[in-house]
Amino acid sequence: MSVYGQNHFTWNGTLRDLHGSYTGFCTGRGRPSMTATLSSSSGLEVLLSTLQNVGDVESTLNILSVLDELLSAGTDGRIHYMIKKGGSEALLTALVKYGHTFSPNYTILIPLLHLLAKVGHKDRRIGMKAEEAGAVLLTLNLLKHNGQHARRTAACLWVIQVFCSSVSTANLIGENHGLDVIYRLIPQYTTKHLHAIKAAINAFSALLCTKANVCSAVSKEYISGFLWLYEDWHSKDNQDVAIAIRHALLCCLLKATDSTAGRQAFLSQGGIRLLYQTAQTCLLSKNLECLVEPSVQLMRKCLPRIPLPVTSDQSAYSFLLPGTPAFTDVSETPDESSDESDAEEAEDNHEANNRDYDDDLETDLNKLRLPPDPDRPKELLTQYSCFCPELSHDFQELDLSSETGDSSTASSSSDDEVVLLNKDRTKTTASRDSSTSDGSYSEMEISSRDMPAAAHLEACDFHSHSSILGTSPGFRTMVRGAMGEASPCQREDEQDNEEDGTEEFYHHTIIDRLLERHGAGIPHHDPKLYCAVASKTKSIPDFSILAFPDFWGHLPPPGHQPMAPRKPNIQSLQCHSDSLRFFSKFESGNLRKAVQVRRYEYDLILNPDVNSSQHTQWFYFEVSNMAADVPYRFNVINCEKSNSQFNYGMQPVLYSVKEALEGRPHWISTGTEICYFRNNFCPAQGRRRTTFYTLTFTITFKHSEDVCYLAYHYPYTYSALMAHLKILQKSVDPAKVFFKQQTLCSTLAGNSCPIVTITACPVSRRWKDLHQMRNRPYIVLTSRVHPGESNASWVMKGTLEFLCSNDLVAQSLREAFVFKIIPMLNPDGVINGTNRCDLNSKDLNRQWSKPDPLLSPTIYHTKGFLYYLNIIGRTPVVFCDYHGHSRKKNVFLYGCSIKETLWQSGSAVDTVGLKEDPGYRTIPKTLDRIAPTFSFNSCNFLVEKSRSATARVVVWREMGVLRSYTLENTYNGCNQGIYKGLQTGTQEHQEMGMKFCHSLLSVTKDTRILYSRKLINHIDLDHNMLDHKSHNCFEDDEPPCAEEIEYSGGCPTLKGSDLDSDIDSNMAHVDDDDKEHSAQKHQQDSISQSQQSSIKNHLFPPQTAIR
């Protein structure tokens, strides 16, 4: 690191010297500056205050050197602390003071500009602060008159670059001819002053964050200029010494093409042809691979947007909601001005990116502390008393006089279900008759592009029988082959039976014969029971087909599966490669259309949520008619999230029927060449500014003529849940475990939403034992409010199975608590394959503040039940809602804390006097010790305004539950602990459900349980698993992708490390600037006094536009 002033100094010595000269600090430039003394302020505050007021060069250089060493030796936290103490303002004030002189002292200005660039990069308000201090146009003037001095030029350009974090500042610079000044600093190919040239290109690119500057650059034909420059540098840089310059030029072109005019100029000047040719040559050299990606992104960006090949953006499924007289066309009209608004959208995104997350934090102390009024009268809450059967059950089966054989007690019965709470609501089952909004969507679509003929999917044989469900055509064909060819007589009989559609045919030839020959043998799974349950499940399209993995069951594969390596240049790969068959009309299935684009490549289009045109992420479909050992490429082209764990090692999951019949019924992570990136598709109608992303992956199937299933994550259907609950009910000992399944309410489609009670039966009917049982604290667990988060159901499965087991910890938990579990809050969404919403097209986890009893019945009644527990004095000690997280690794908790929210938001509220129970950290701290997939460093306990209507915040605020959580489970894997680098499968999900139960021991008030050595030894505490890395839980915790996900965002975000490296290089670089400066100073000294005044006015005019 370079030292600006004397080479020998100390922190304390500098402070003493400064304090000796300045015991108090004055006010300058019309506003009070920071005042500080050693007794009342920190050393940093003294330095900053002195920097604004000190007059001698040596002291100033010492201060700058101390600050630079201080910031360089630490982390970004030191820079943020300096900003908080007014560091940016102090540096700007010093810049104005030393810059507004006739002969600026660049010995001070250059290190001052360097430090300002480093600090300003981390200050999101640096542009506005610079405008207020009058430093913006000053810096531009310094740049204008130092174009021949590389070090000075680079320093000014870096500062201008960070100033452009504010759109208004970028516009101010553009209005004062900043684009022209900087453009003239970018020369033809040269090997001199490359750091200054790169800084000029980056500064020009930063100015293009505004619509006005982009339009100005286009009108002045800078697009063609940059294309010419790129071609010149590319053709002459034979030694590859200026790769960074060429990359910066491409990034600048990306920003310049944010508007329609920019893209048109790029196309008219032959930009596509130029970049295609140069990219081809770059592919021949490994050193130039970094130029291929921005070239591809730029070409993709300038290609015209293509509407999705569907007739409507609306979901293929529609549902008549209660109170709706008839279906209305809710498709939006096309936005004709969408293209012209691209630059404005980019400008809005730039401003949004510079807003701090803290702006979303709740700072109103009353909203944080005071619960709102209940959303319903207390009189309505008494109806929920039926969901606390443990409080009124007499446990007669425990009476010694009762018959020992009477085991079918009410404690484990689910047949005697309570009357549905929504009996006042008109039943909406009849509305299911209107299954699709367009008849063309009633079957799966498949078409071809660039193929001689279309390969159409055969029509599916939907059966009208409700008690026995059929299987897909591809599966029936494959099973016949696997079971051996039948005799002609048998085939004829089977065909006759199939035509008759008798239940006996499907029952005996498909199910019984298959199970007798192969036998699934999956723990906690019964295929026949699953069929029986599925036959009662109500779906919009009346599914009559079972997906084989759901029917047959799943076993975790042996061993762990590592995350997939992410290779570069996936976006530009092509398959050189008949047709596969696709099918998805089964429970939880989602695939709207398949388009064959090459012999072995397919574009896949997902179905939006019901009654919606949005929320496409979840997919689950069957594929058949494949050839073995052939790489098939799949492109899911209408994903909506801006990033995905598919870029960081996540893989789709696959289930092979042939493998299952051979004794390997596994969902396995699969796929190579996986990439997630923005594409150039747009909606077919309306919402023209919607951005779509492509998930692309390649799969090589192991068997020919197999039937395989592909899914976003391990599927878990509603029918699987209901069958699982029945199996659990039969597995418990009713004399020891009180297991009660009831129906909380009916969903919009008429499916039941189960609520389960699990606790320990009292030892006897004596008053003492009954009293202990009826005074146990409550724990409420919910899951699957978002249908696409199937991992949440697997975690809940682990929780349910553990609580019903004979494990010592499970027994202790049943004796300590009463568990109320609602394992699926959105059954209709799960059944119909939606990703985010219910049939009402609403996110149910944003309806908790005032849920509608007709449109959101499961949330309305779950909240009502929690209200009931609250008014009877049984407020839960823990509430946890299980979720999945698509952008982060590991498992973590979101909780609620008043103090942490106020601290993080920078609120003026004094939190010293606030009293808050820190018990909300007990469970996550415990999980961090015992759960290998859990990371405490990923947790947060902040209350955001945008999440004020979620379950976590509402239950905490309105019911007063201290430990109210959202449990977020990754779709991908872990980057810490014993599972580091591995993907999480169903076994790890279920393990997490068990570990969450273990953590509940930490909140029990029964000290005998808490300090039981037997239980402590039973829980595995492996300290080797603690390898948790801290990161900001509000941002993606991933490194940059091998390829850019976006193509419209322009130049990649400036990295502080890169900026610091360039600045340090500029500081260490010795050129002729110093000699030139000495000669210039000698010449200036000879100028007459009359000339000095005119020159000064010319160099530094008043803070208005440069003339």
mmCIF file of N, CA and C in Angstrom, residues 306-310 446-456 575 577 579 593-605 635-637 679-681 694:
data_model
loop_
_atom_site.group_PDB
_atom_site.id
_atom_site.type_symbol
_atom_site.label_atom_id
_atom_site.label_comp_id
_atom_site.label_asym_id
_atom_site.label_seq_id
_atom_site.Cartn_x
_atom_site.Cartn_y
_atom_site.Cartn_z
ATOM 1 N N ILE A 306 -39.678 -12.301 -28.882
ATOM 2 C CA ILE A 306 -40.542 -13.290 -29.515
ATOM 3 C C ILE A 306 -41.674 -13.650 -28.550
ATOM 4 N N PRO A 307 -42.935 -13.533 -28.968
ATOM 5 C CA PRO A 307 -44.035 -13.956 -28.087
ATOM 6 C C PRO A 307 -43.978 -15.454 -27.833
ATOM 7 N N LEU A 308 -44.358 -15.852 -26.634
ATOM 8 C CA LEU A 308 -44.433 -17.272 -26.328
ATOM 9 C C LEU A 308 -45.404 -17.959 -27.293
ATOM 10 N N PRO A 309 -45.099 -19.157 -27.724
ATOM 11 C CA PRO A 309 -45.977 -19.865 -28.667
ATOM 12 C C PRO A 309 -47.212 -20.459 -27.998
ATOM 13 N N VAL A 310 -48.005 -19.597 -27.380
ATOM 14 C CA VAL A 310 -49.288 -19.993 -26.790
ATOM 15 C C VAL A 310 -50.331 -18.979 -27.224
ATOM 16 N N ILE A 446 -48.006 -30.247 -28.169
ATOM 17 C CA ILE A 446 -46.626 -30.391 -28.611
ATOM 18 C C ILE A 446 -46.566 -30.061 -30.085
ATOM 19 N N SER A 447 -45.641 -29.223 -30.465
ATOM 20 C CA SER A 447 -45.518 -28.832 -31.854
ATOM 21 C C SER A 447 -44.044 -28.765 -32.205
ATOM 22 N N SER A 448 -43.756 -28.420 -33.454
ATOM 23 C CA SER A 448 -42.367 -28.377 -33.909
ATOM 24 C C SER A 448 -42.071 -27.047 -34.555
ATOM 25 N N ARG A 449 -40.816 -26.578 -34.340
ATOM 26 C CA ARG A 449 -40.311 -25.433 -35.069
ATOM 27 C C ARG A 449 -39.107 -25.900 -35.857
ATOM 28 N N ASP A 450 -39.028 -25.432 -37.083
ATOM 29 C CA ASP A 450 -37.903 -25.788 -37.946
ATOM 30 C C ASP A 450 -37.829 -27.293 -38.180
ATOM 31 N N MET A 451 -38.976 -27.957 -38.191
ATOM 32 C CA MET A 451 -39.012 -29.387 -38.468
ATOM 33 C C MET A 451 -39.948 -29.623 -39.636
ATOM 34 N N PRO A 452 -39.722 -30.695 -40.434
ATOM 35 C CA PRO A 452 -40.582 -30.950 -41.594
ATOM 36 C C PRO A 452 -42.022 -31.205 -41.199
ATOM 37 N N ALA A 453 -42.212 -31.896 -40.088
ATOM 38 C CA ALA A 453 -43.576 -32.219 -39.680
ATOM 39 C C ALA A 453 -43.656 -32.150 -38.177
ATOM 40 N N ALA A 454 -44.863 -31.871 -37.696
ATOM 41 C CA ALA A 454 -45.056 -31.773 -36.252
ATOM 42 C C ALA A 454 -45.252 -33.154 -35.659
ATOM 43 N N ALA A 455 -44.724 -33.314 -34.457
ATOM 44 C CA ALA A 455 -44.893 -34.574 -33.728
ATOM 45 C C ALA A 455 -45.912 -34.326 -32.639
ATOM 46 N N HIS A 456 -47.122 -34.802 -32.825
ATOM 47 C CA HIS A 456 -48.206 -34.499 -31.891
ATOM 48 C C HIS A 456 -48.334 -35.596 -30.855
ATOM 49 N N CYS A 575 -28.039 -28.638 -29.563
ATOM 50 C CA CYS A 575 -28.099 -30.072 -29.813
ATOM 51 C C CYS A 575 -28.152 -30.303 -31.313
ATOM 52 N N SER A 577 -29.152 -32.937 -32.761
ATOM 53 C CA SER A 577 -30.167 -33.886 -33.009
ATOM 54 C C SER A 577 -31.497 -33.215 -33.326
ATOM 55 N N SER A 579 -39.288 -38.228 -31.750
ATOM 56 C CA SER A 579 -39.967 -37.310 -30.855
ATOM 57 C C SER A 579 -40.300 -37.972 -29.528
ATOM 58 N N LYS A 593 -46.983 -26.995 -22.592
ATOM 59 C CA LYS A 593 -46.723 -27.228 -24.004
ATOM 60 C C LYS A 593 -45.261 -27.620 -24.195
ATOM 61 N N ALA A 594 -45.019 -28.499 -25.155
ATOM 62 C CA ALA A 594 -43.665 -28.895 -25.530
ATOM 63 C C ALA A 594 -43.491 -28.639 -27.018
ATOM 64 N N VAL A 595 -42.434 -27.933 -27.375
ATOM 65 C CA VAL A 595 -42.165 -27.589 -28.772
ATOM 66 C C VAL A 595 -40.822 -28.192 -29.164
ATOM 67 N N GLN A 596 -40.819 -29.055 -30.175
ATOM 68 C CA GLN A 596 -39.585 -29.664 -30.634
ATOM 69 C C GLN A 596 -38.870 -28.686 -31.567
ATOM 70 N N VAL A 597 -37.700 -28.220 -31.146
ATOM 71 C CA VAL A 597 -36.974 -27.223 -31.928
ATOM 72 C C VAL A 597 -35.827 -27.836 -32.722
ATOM 73 N N ARG A 598 -35.327 -28.963 -32.274
ATOM 74 C CA ARG A 598 -34.345 -29.741 -33.030
ATOM 75 C C ARG A 598 -34.621 -31.207 -32.764
ATOM 76 N N ARG A 599 -33.824 -32.076 -33.331
ATOM 77 C CA ARG A 599 -34.144 -33.491 -33.231
ATOM 78 C C ARG A 599 -34.223 -33.961 -31.785
ATOM 79 N N TYR A 600 -33.275 -33.506 -30.974
ATOM 80 C CA TYR A 600 -33.243 -33.928 -29.582
ATOM 81 C C TYR A 600 -33.337 -32.741 -28.628
ATOM 82 N N GLU A 601 -34.013 -31.695 -29.027
ATOM 83 C CA GLU A 601 -34.127 -30.506 -28.182
ATOM 84 C C GLU A 601 -35.568 -30.022 -28.156
ATOM 85 N N TYR A 602 -36.037 -29.654 -26.953
ATOM 86 C CA TYR A 602 -37.429 -29.269 -26.767
ATOM 87 C C TYR A 602 -37.509 -27.995 -25.929
ATOM 88 N N ASP A 603 -38.337 -27.066 -26.364
ATOM 89 C CA ASP A 603 -38.723 -25.920 -25.543
ATOM 90 C C ASP A 603 -39.976 -26.293 -24.765
ATOM 91 N N LEU A 604 -39.933 -26.089 -23.465
ATOM 92 C CA LEU A 604 -41.054 -26.446 -22.595
ATOM 93 C C LEU A 604 -41.681 -25.179 -22.026
ATOM 94 N N ILE A 605 -42.992 -25.130 -22.021
ATOM 95 C CA ILE A 605 -43.735 -23.984 -21.499
ATOM 96 C C ILE A 605 -44.574 -24.458 -20.317
ATOM 97 N N ASN A 635 -35.447 -27.016 -22.548
ATOM 98 C CA ASN A 635 -35.389 -25.592 -22.240
ATOM 99 C C ASN A 635 -36.751 -25.148 -21.705
ATOM 100 N N VAL A 636 -36.824 -24.902 -20.428
ATOM 101 C CA VAL A 636 -38.049 -24.338 -19.843
ATOM 102 C C VAL A 636 -37.969 -22.834 -20.052
ATOM 103 N N ILE A 637 -38.806 -22.287 -20.945
ATOM 104 C CA ILE A 637 -38.556 -20.935 -21.473
ATOM 105 C C ILE A 637 -39.419 -19.851 -20.837
ATOM 106 N N ASN A 679 -34.093 -14.763 -21.307
ATOM 107 C CA ASN A 679 -34.245 -14.985 -22.744
ATOM 108 C C ASN A 679 -34.950 -13.802 -23.389
ATOM 109 N N ASN A 680 -35.236 -13.909 -24.676
ATOM 110 C CA ASN A 680 -35.871 -12.792 -25.388
ATOM 111 C C ASN A 680 -37.326 -13.083 -25.720
ATOM 112 N N PHE A 681 -37.963 -13.966 -24.932
ATOM 113 C CA PHE A 681 -39.395 -14.215 -25.091
ATOM 114 C C PHE A 681 -40.194 -13.159 -24.336
ATOM 115 N N THR A 694 -34.895 -18.682 -18.991
ATOM 116 C CA THR A 694 -34.811 -20.057 -19.483
ATOM 117 C C THR A 694 -34.018 -20.911 -18.501
#
